[in-house]
Amino acid sequence: MAIQRTFSIIKPDATKRNLTGQIVAKFEEAGLRIVASKRIQLTLAQAQHFYGVHKERPFFDELCEFMISEPIVVQVLEGEDAIAKNREVMGATNPADAAEGTIRKEFALSVGENSVHGSDAPETAAEEIAFFFSGLELVG
Ligand code: DAT
Ligand code: MG
């Protein structure tokens, strides 16, 4: 597997509890490099666009309201097999199912307030990175 880039969000429940550094440490310990990073506050329209794939799901409105409730930290992570590696470090969507040592096991509050987002495939990683970052902001 070649070097990949993936997109990450440290979500409102985590920024609010001052966990940004501990979560970044998990990425770095796993061999992922932070090649872009910024703290932003999403608008409702941006949150709805970002999670558009889930717009028919019963939790969509709650999810979007949560994502705009506090600032978030958006990042691009780079490394060998970065998309799968990041998903592994994150743990399962529901923290009750997440493996020991994963971010969601250690920090998530619930299936909704689950501390991190990570891209699920090369196509979504490319789209998500381009939505939040310009080429100039990616410093490998
Ligand atoms: P992931 O974030 O692991 O890729 P996903 O893409 O299926 O998971 O869902 C996106 C987010 O939506 C997830 O991080 C939290 C929220 N979500 C998913 N399933 C949910 C549920 N059953 N109840 C409440 N929120 C949910
Ligand atoms: Mg997903």
PDB file of C-alpha atoms and ligand atoms in Angstrom:
ATOM      1  CA  MET A   1       0.000   0.000   0.000  1.00  0.00           C
ATOM      2  CA  ALA A   2       1.297   3.440  -0.916  1.00  0.00           C
ATOM      3  CA  ILE A   3       1.394   6.658   1.098  1.00  0.00           C
ATOM      4  CA  GLN A   4      -2.140   8.068   1.310  1.00  0.00           C
ATOM      5  CA  ARG A   5      -3.846  11.154   2.681  1.00  0.00           C
ATOM      6  CA  THR A   6      -7.085  11.114   4.639  1.00  0.00           C
ATOM      7  CA  PHE A   7      -9.353  13.744   6.134  1.00  0.00           C
ATOM      8  CA  SER A   8     -10.060  13.953   9.865  1.00  0.00           C
ATOM      9  CA  ILE A   9     -12.335  16.008  12.100  1.00  0.00           C
ATOM     10  CA  ILE A  10     -11.935  16.364  15.849  1.00  0.00           C
ATOM     11  CA  LYS A  11     -15.612  16.856  16.689  1.00  0.00           C
ATOM     12  CA  PRO A  12     -17.337  19.326  19.074  1.00  0.00           C
ATOM     13  CA  ASP A  13     -17.593  16.918  22.022  1.00  0.00           C
ATOM     14  CA  ALA A  14     -13.797  16.537  21.952  1.00  0.00           C
ATOM     15  CA  THR A  15     -12.785  20.177  21.359  1.00  0.00           C
ATOM     16  CA  LYS A  16     -15.179  21.207  24.142  1.00  0.00           C
ATOM     17  CA  ARG A  17     -13.492  18.822  26.599  1.00  0.00           C
ATOM     18  CA  ASN A  18      -9.998  20.033  25.576  1.00  0.00           C
ATOM     19  CA  LEU A  19      -9.006  16.662  24.085  1.00  0.00           C
ATOM     20  CA  THR A  20      -7.457  17.931  20.834  1.00  0.00           C
ATOM     21  CA  GLY A  21      -3.863  17.245  21.904  1.00  0.00           C
ATOM     22  CA  GLN A  22      -4.582  13.755  23.213  1.00  0.00           C
ATOM     23  CA  ILE A  23      -6.356  12.835  19.974  1.00  0.00           C
ATOM     24  CA  VAL A  24      -3.568  14.240  17.793  1.00  0.00           C
ATOM     25  CA  ALA A  25      -1.104  12.195  19.875  1.00  0.00           C
ATOM     26  CA  LYS A  26      -3.036   9.022  18.976  1.00  0.00           C
ATOM     27  CA  PHE A  27      -2.689   9.827  15.266  1.00  0.00           C
ATOM     28  CA  GLU A  28       1.033  10.525  15.586  1.00  0.00           C
ATOM     29  CA  GLU A  29       1.655   7.387  17.672  1.00  0.00           C
ATOM     30  CA  ALA A  30       0.030   5.387  14.855  1.00  0.00           C
ATOM     31  CA  GLY A  31       2.509   6.852  12.346  1.00  0.00           C
ATOM     32  CA  LEU A  32       0.117   9.350  10.773  1.00  0.00           C
ATOM     33  CA  ARG A  33       1.589  12.787  10.043  1.00  0.00           C
ATOM     34  CA  ILE A  34      -0.475  15.982  10.349  1.00  0.00           C
ATOM     35  CA  VAL A  35       0.086  17.728   6.992  1.00  0.00           C
ATOM     36  CA  ALA A  36      -2.680  20.331   7.455  1.00  0.00           C
ATOM     37  CA  SER A  37      -4.652  21.491  10.483  1.00  0.00           C
ATOM     38  CA  LYS A  38      -7.052  24.281  11.420  1.00  0.00           C
ATOM     39  CA  ARG A  39      -9.740  25.065  13.964  1.00  0.00           C
ATOM     40  CA  ILE A  40     -13.016  26.237  12.399  1.00  0.00           C
ATOM     41  CA  GLN A  41     -16.708  26.561  13.208  1.00  0.00           C
ATOM     42  CA  LEU A  42     -19.008  24.985  10.629  1.00  0.00           C
ATOM     43  CA  THR A  43     -22.148  26.677   9.360  1.00  0.00           C
ATOM     44  CA  LEU A  44     -25.327  24.605   9.229  1.00  0.00           C
ATOM     45  CA  ALA A  45     -25.173  24.563   5.423  1.00  0.00           C
ATOM     46  CA  GLN A  46     -21.595  23.254   5.505  1.00  0.00           C
ATOM     47  CA  ALA A  47     -22.495  20.526   8.018  1.00  0.00           C
ATOM     48  CA  GLN A  48     -25.505  19.466   5.922  1.00  0.00           C
ATOM     49  CA  HIS A  49     -23.335  19.321   2.798  1.00  0.00           C
ATOM     50  CA  PHE A  50     -20.553  17.404   4.536  1.00  0.00           C
ATOM     51  CA  TYR A  51     -22.946  14.760   5.895  1.00  0.00           C
ATOM     52  CA  GLY A  52     -25.228  14.838   2.813  1.00  0.00           C
ATOM     53  CA  VAL A  53     -24.874  11.078   2.353  1.00  0.00           C
ATOM     54  CA  HIS A  54     -26.813  10.659   5.619  1.00  0.00           C
ATOM     55  CA  LYS A  55     -29.609  13.153   4.865  1.00  0.00           C
ATOM     56  CA  GLU A  56     -32.370  10.521   4.895  1.00  0.00           C
ATOM     57  CA  ARG A  57     -31.248   9.026   8.195  1.00  0.00           C
ATOM     58  CA  PRO A  58     -33.294   9.732  11.357  1.00  0.00           C
ATOM     59  CA  PHE A  59     -30.249  11.192  13.134  1.00  0.00           C
ATOM     60  CA  PHE A  60     -29.346  13.689  10.374  1.00  0.00           C
ATOM     61  CA  ASP A  61     -30.692  16.889  12.008  1.00  0.00           C
ATOM     62  CA  GLU A  62     -29.227  15.970  15.381  1.00  0.00           C
ATOM     63  CA  LEU A  63     -25.881  15.177  13.740  1.00  0.00           C
ATOM     64  CA  CYS A  64     -25.722  18.518  11.904  1.00  0.00           C
ATOM     65  CA  GLU A  65     -26.750  20.508  15.010  1.00  0.00           C
ATOM     66  CA  PHE A  66     -24.065  18.708  17.000  1.00  0.00           C
ATOM     67  CA  MET A  67     -21.395  19.446  14.365  1.00  0.00           C
ATOM     68  CA  ILE A  68     -22.073  23.197  14.558  1.00  0.00           C
ATOM     69  CA  SER A  69     -22.390  23.335  18.361  1.00  0.00           C
ATOM     70  CA  GLU A  70     -18.701  24.092  19.040  1.00  0.00           C
ATOM     71  CA  PRO A  71     -15.549  24.639  16.979  1.00  0.00           C
ATOM     72  CA  ILE A  72     -13.985  21.620  15.308  1.00  0.00           C
ATOM     73  CA  VAL A  73     -10.431  20.830  14.212  1.00  0.00           C
ATOM     74  CA  VAL A  74     -10.086  19.702  10.590  1.00  0.00           C
ATOM     75  CA  GLN A  75      -6.902  17.928   9.568  1.00  0.00           C
ATOM     76  CA  VAL A  76      -5.244  16.051   6.748  1.00  0.00           C
ATOM     77  CA  LEU A  77      -3.358  12.965   7.913  1.00  0.00           C
ATOM     78  CA  GLU A  78      -0.693  11.320   5.764  1.00  0.00           C
ATOM     79  CA  GLY A  79       0.949   7.924   5.989  1.00  0.00           C
ATOM     80  CA  GLU A  80       1.135   4.356   4.779  1.00  0.00           C
ATOM     81  CA  ASP A  81      -2.452   3.124   4.228  1.00  0.00           C
ATOM     82  CA  ALA A  82      -3.658   6.282   6.018  1.00  0.00           C
ATOM     83  CA  ILE A  83      -7.399   5.846   5.374  1.00  0.00           C
ATOM     84  CA  ALA A  84      -7.625   2.389   6.951  1.00  0.00           C
ATOM     85  CA  LYS A  85      -5.054   3.193   9.627  1.00  0.00           C
ATOM     86  CA  ASN A  86      -7.022   6.248  10.731  1.00  0.00           C
ATOM     87  CA  ARG A  87     -10.268   4.242  10.858  1.00  0.00           C
ATOM     88  CA  GLU A  88      -8.445   1.696  13.018  1.00  0.00           C
ATOM     89  CA  VAL A  89      -7.151   4.351  15.433  1.00  0.00           C
ATOM     90  CA  MET A  90     -10.638   5.931  15.587  1.00  0.00           C
ATOM     91  CA  GLY A  91     -12.439   2.692  16.485  1.00  0.00           C
ATOM     92  CA  ALA A  92     -16.019   1.668  15.713  1.00  0.00           C
ATOM     93  CA  THR A  93     -18.700   4.337  15.177  1.00  0.00           C
ATOM     94  CA  ASN A  94     -20.458   3.302  18.394  1.00  0.00           C
ATOM     95  CA  PRO A  95     -17.967   3.591  21.282  1.00  0.00           C
ATOM     96  CA  ALA A  96     -19.656   0.604  22.933  1.00  0.00           C
ATOM     97  CA  ASP A  97     -18.274  -1.505  20.049  1.00  0.00           C
ATOM     98  CA  ALA A  98     -14.868   0.194  19.804  1.00  0.00           C
ATOM     99  CA  ALA A  99     -11.672  -1.738  20.567  1.00  0.00           C
ATOM    100  CA  GLU A 100      -9.480  -0.953  23.580  1.00  0.00           C
ATOM    101  CA  GLY A 101      -7.013   1.860  22.986  1.00  0.00           C
ATOM    102  CA  THR A 102      -8.982   3.484  20.168  1.00  0.00           C
ATOM    103  CA  ILE A 103      -9.976   7.146  20.263  1.00  0.00           C
ATOM    104  CA  ARG A 104     -13.692   6.397  20.392  1.00  0.00           C
ATOM    105  CA  LYS A 105     -13.259   3.793  23.145  1.00  0.00           C
ATOM    106  CA  GLU A 106     -11.278   6.247  25.280  1.00  0.00           C
ATOM    107  CA  PHE A 107     -13.049   9.521  24.564  1.00  0.00           C
ATOM    108  CA  ALA A 108     -16.425   9.200  22.783  1.00  0.00           C
ATOM    109  CA  LEU A 109     -19.584   9.954  24.755  1.00  0.00           C
ATOM    110  CA  SER A 110     -22.120   8.171  22.528  1.00  0.00           C
ATOM    111  CA  VAL A 111     -22.696   6.959  18.955  1.00  0.00           C
ATOM    112  CA  GLY A 112     -23.560  10.547  17.989  1.00  0.00           C
ATOM    113  CA  GLU A 113     -20.940  12.390  20.037  1.00  0.00           C
ATOM    114  CA  ASN A 114     -18.101  10.149  18.991  1.00  0.00           C
ATOM    115  CA  SER A 115     -15.142  12.582  18.996  1.00  0.00           C
ATOM    116  CA  VAL A 116     -13.735  12.036  15.482  1.00  0.00           C
ATOM    117  CA  HIS A 117     -14.569  11.717  11.807  1.00  0.00           C
ATOM    118  CA  GLY A 118     -12.345   9.940   9.290  1.00  0.00           C
ATOM    119  CA  SER A 119     -12.768   9.433   5.541  1.00  0.00           C
ATOM    120  CA  ASP A 120     -13.915   5.957   4.523  1.00  0.00           C
ATOM    121  CA  ALA A 121     -12.406   5.621   0.993  1.00  0.00           C
ATOM    122  CA  PRO A 122      -9.925   7.319  -1.374  1.00  0.00           C
ATOM    123  CA  GLU A 123     -12.727   9.124  -3.266  1.00  0.00           C
ATOM    124  CA  THR A 124     -14.334  10.569  -0.129  1.00  0.00           C
ATOM    125  CA  ALA A 125     -10.905  11.471   1.290  1.00  0.00           C
ATOM    126  CA  ALA A 126     -10.096  13.508  -1.845  1.00  0.00           C
ATOM    127  CA  GLU A 127     -13.513  15.233  -1.804  1.00  0.00           C
ATOM    128  CA  GLU A 128     -13.388  16.035   1.906  1.00  0.00           C
ATOM    129  CA  ILE A 129      -9.821  17.370   1.764  1.00  0.00           C
ATOM    130  CA  ALA A 130     -10.711  19.616  -1.210  1.00  0.00           C
ATOM    131  CA  PHE A 131     -13.822  20.922   0.570  1.00  0.00           C
ATOM    132  CA  PHE A 132     -11.860  22.162   3.595  1.00  0.00           C
ATOM    133  CA  PHE A 133      -8.322  22.898   2.349  1.00  0.00           C
ATOM    134  CA  SER A 134      -6.611  24.637  -0.536  1.00  0.00           C
ATOM    135  CA  GLY A 135      -3.480  23.067  -2.006  1.00  0.00           C
ATOM    136  CA  LEU A 136      -1.351  25.765  -0.338  1.00  0.00           C
ATOM    137  CA  GLU A 137      -2.489  24.595   3.094  1.00  0.00           C
ATOM    138  CA  LEU A 138      -1.193  21.048   2.597  1.00  0.00           C
ATOM    139  CA  VAL A 139       2.417  20.891   3.696  1.00  0.00           C
ATOM    140  CA  GLY A 140       3.792  17.382   3.430  1.00  0.00           C
TER     141      GLY A 140
HETATM  142  P1  DAT B   1     -18.431   6.968  10.900  1.00  0.00           P
HETATM  143  O1  DAT B   1     -18.347   8.338  11.533  1.00  0.00           O
HETATM  144  O2  DAT B   1     -17.816   5.902  11.773  1.00  0.00           O
HETATM  145  O3  DAT B   1     -17.918   6.932   9.496  1.00  0.00           O
HETATM  146  P2  DAT B   1     -21.129   6.889   9.762  1.00  0.00           P
HETATM  147  O4  DAT B   1     -20.524   7.439   8.511  1.00  0.00           O
HETATM  148  O5  DAT B   1     -21.987   5.671   9.648  1.00  0.00           O
HETATM  149  O6  DAT B   1     -19.993   6.570  10.855  1.00  0.00           O
HETATM  150  O7  DAT B   1     -22.026   7.994  10.485  1.00  0.00           O
HETATM  151  C1  DAT B   1     -21.591   9.341  10.499  1.00  0.00           C
HETATM  152  C2  DAT B   1     -21.884   9.912  11.859  1.00  0.00           C
HETATM  153  O8  DAT B   1     -23.297   9.938  12.077  1.00  0.00           O
HETATM  154  C3  DAT B   1     -21.327   9.104  13.031  1.00  0.00           C
HETATM  155  O9  DAT B   1     -19.968   9.381  13.286  1.00  0.00           O
HETATM  156  C4  DAT B   1     -22.228   9.544  14.149  1.00  0.00           C
HETATM  157  C5  DAT B   1     -23.566   9.708  13.461  1.00  0.00           C
HETATM  158  N1  DAT B   1     -24.361   8.490  13.595  1.00  0.00           N
HETATM  159  C6  DAT B   1     -24.226   7.328  12.902  1.00  0.00           C
HETATM  160  N2  DAT B   1     -25.114   6.405  13.289  1.00  0.00           N
HETATM  161  C7  DAT B   1     -25.862   7.002  14.266  1.00  0.00           C
HETATM  162  C8  DAT B   1     -26.944   6.583  15.090  1.00  0.00           C
HETATM  163  N3  DAT B   1     -27.464   5.357  14.978  1.00  0.00           N
HETATM  164  N4  DAT B   1     -27.445   7.472  15.994  1.00  0.00           N
HETATM  165  C9  DAT B   1     -26.939   8.721  16.109  1.00  0.00           C
HETATM  166  N5  DAT B   1     -25.913   9.188  15.363  1.00  0.00           N
HETATM  167  C10 DAT B   1     -25.385   8.342  14.467  1.00  0.00           C
HETATM  168 MG    MG B   2     -18.626   7.760   7.766  1.00  0.00          MG
END
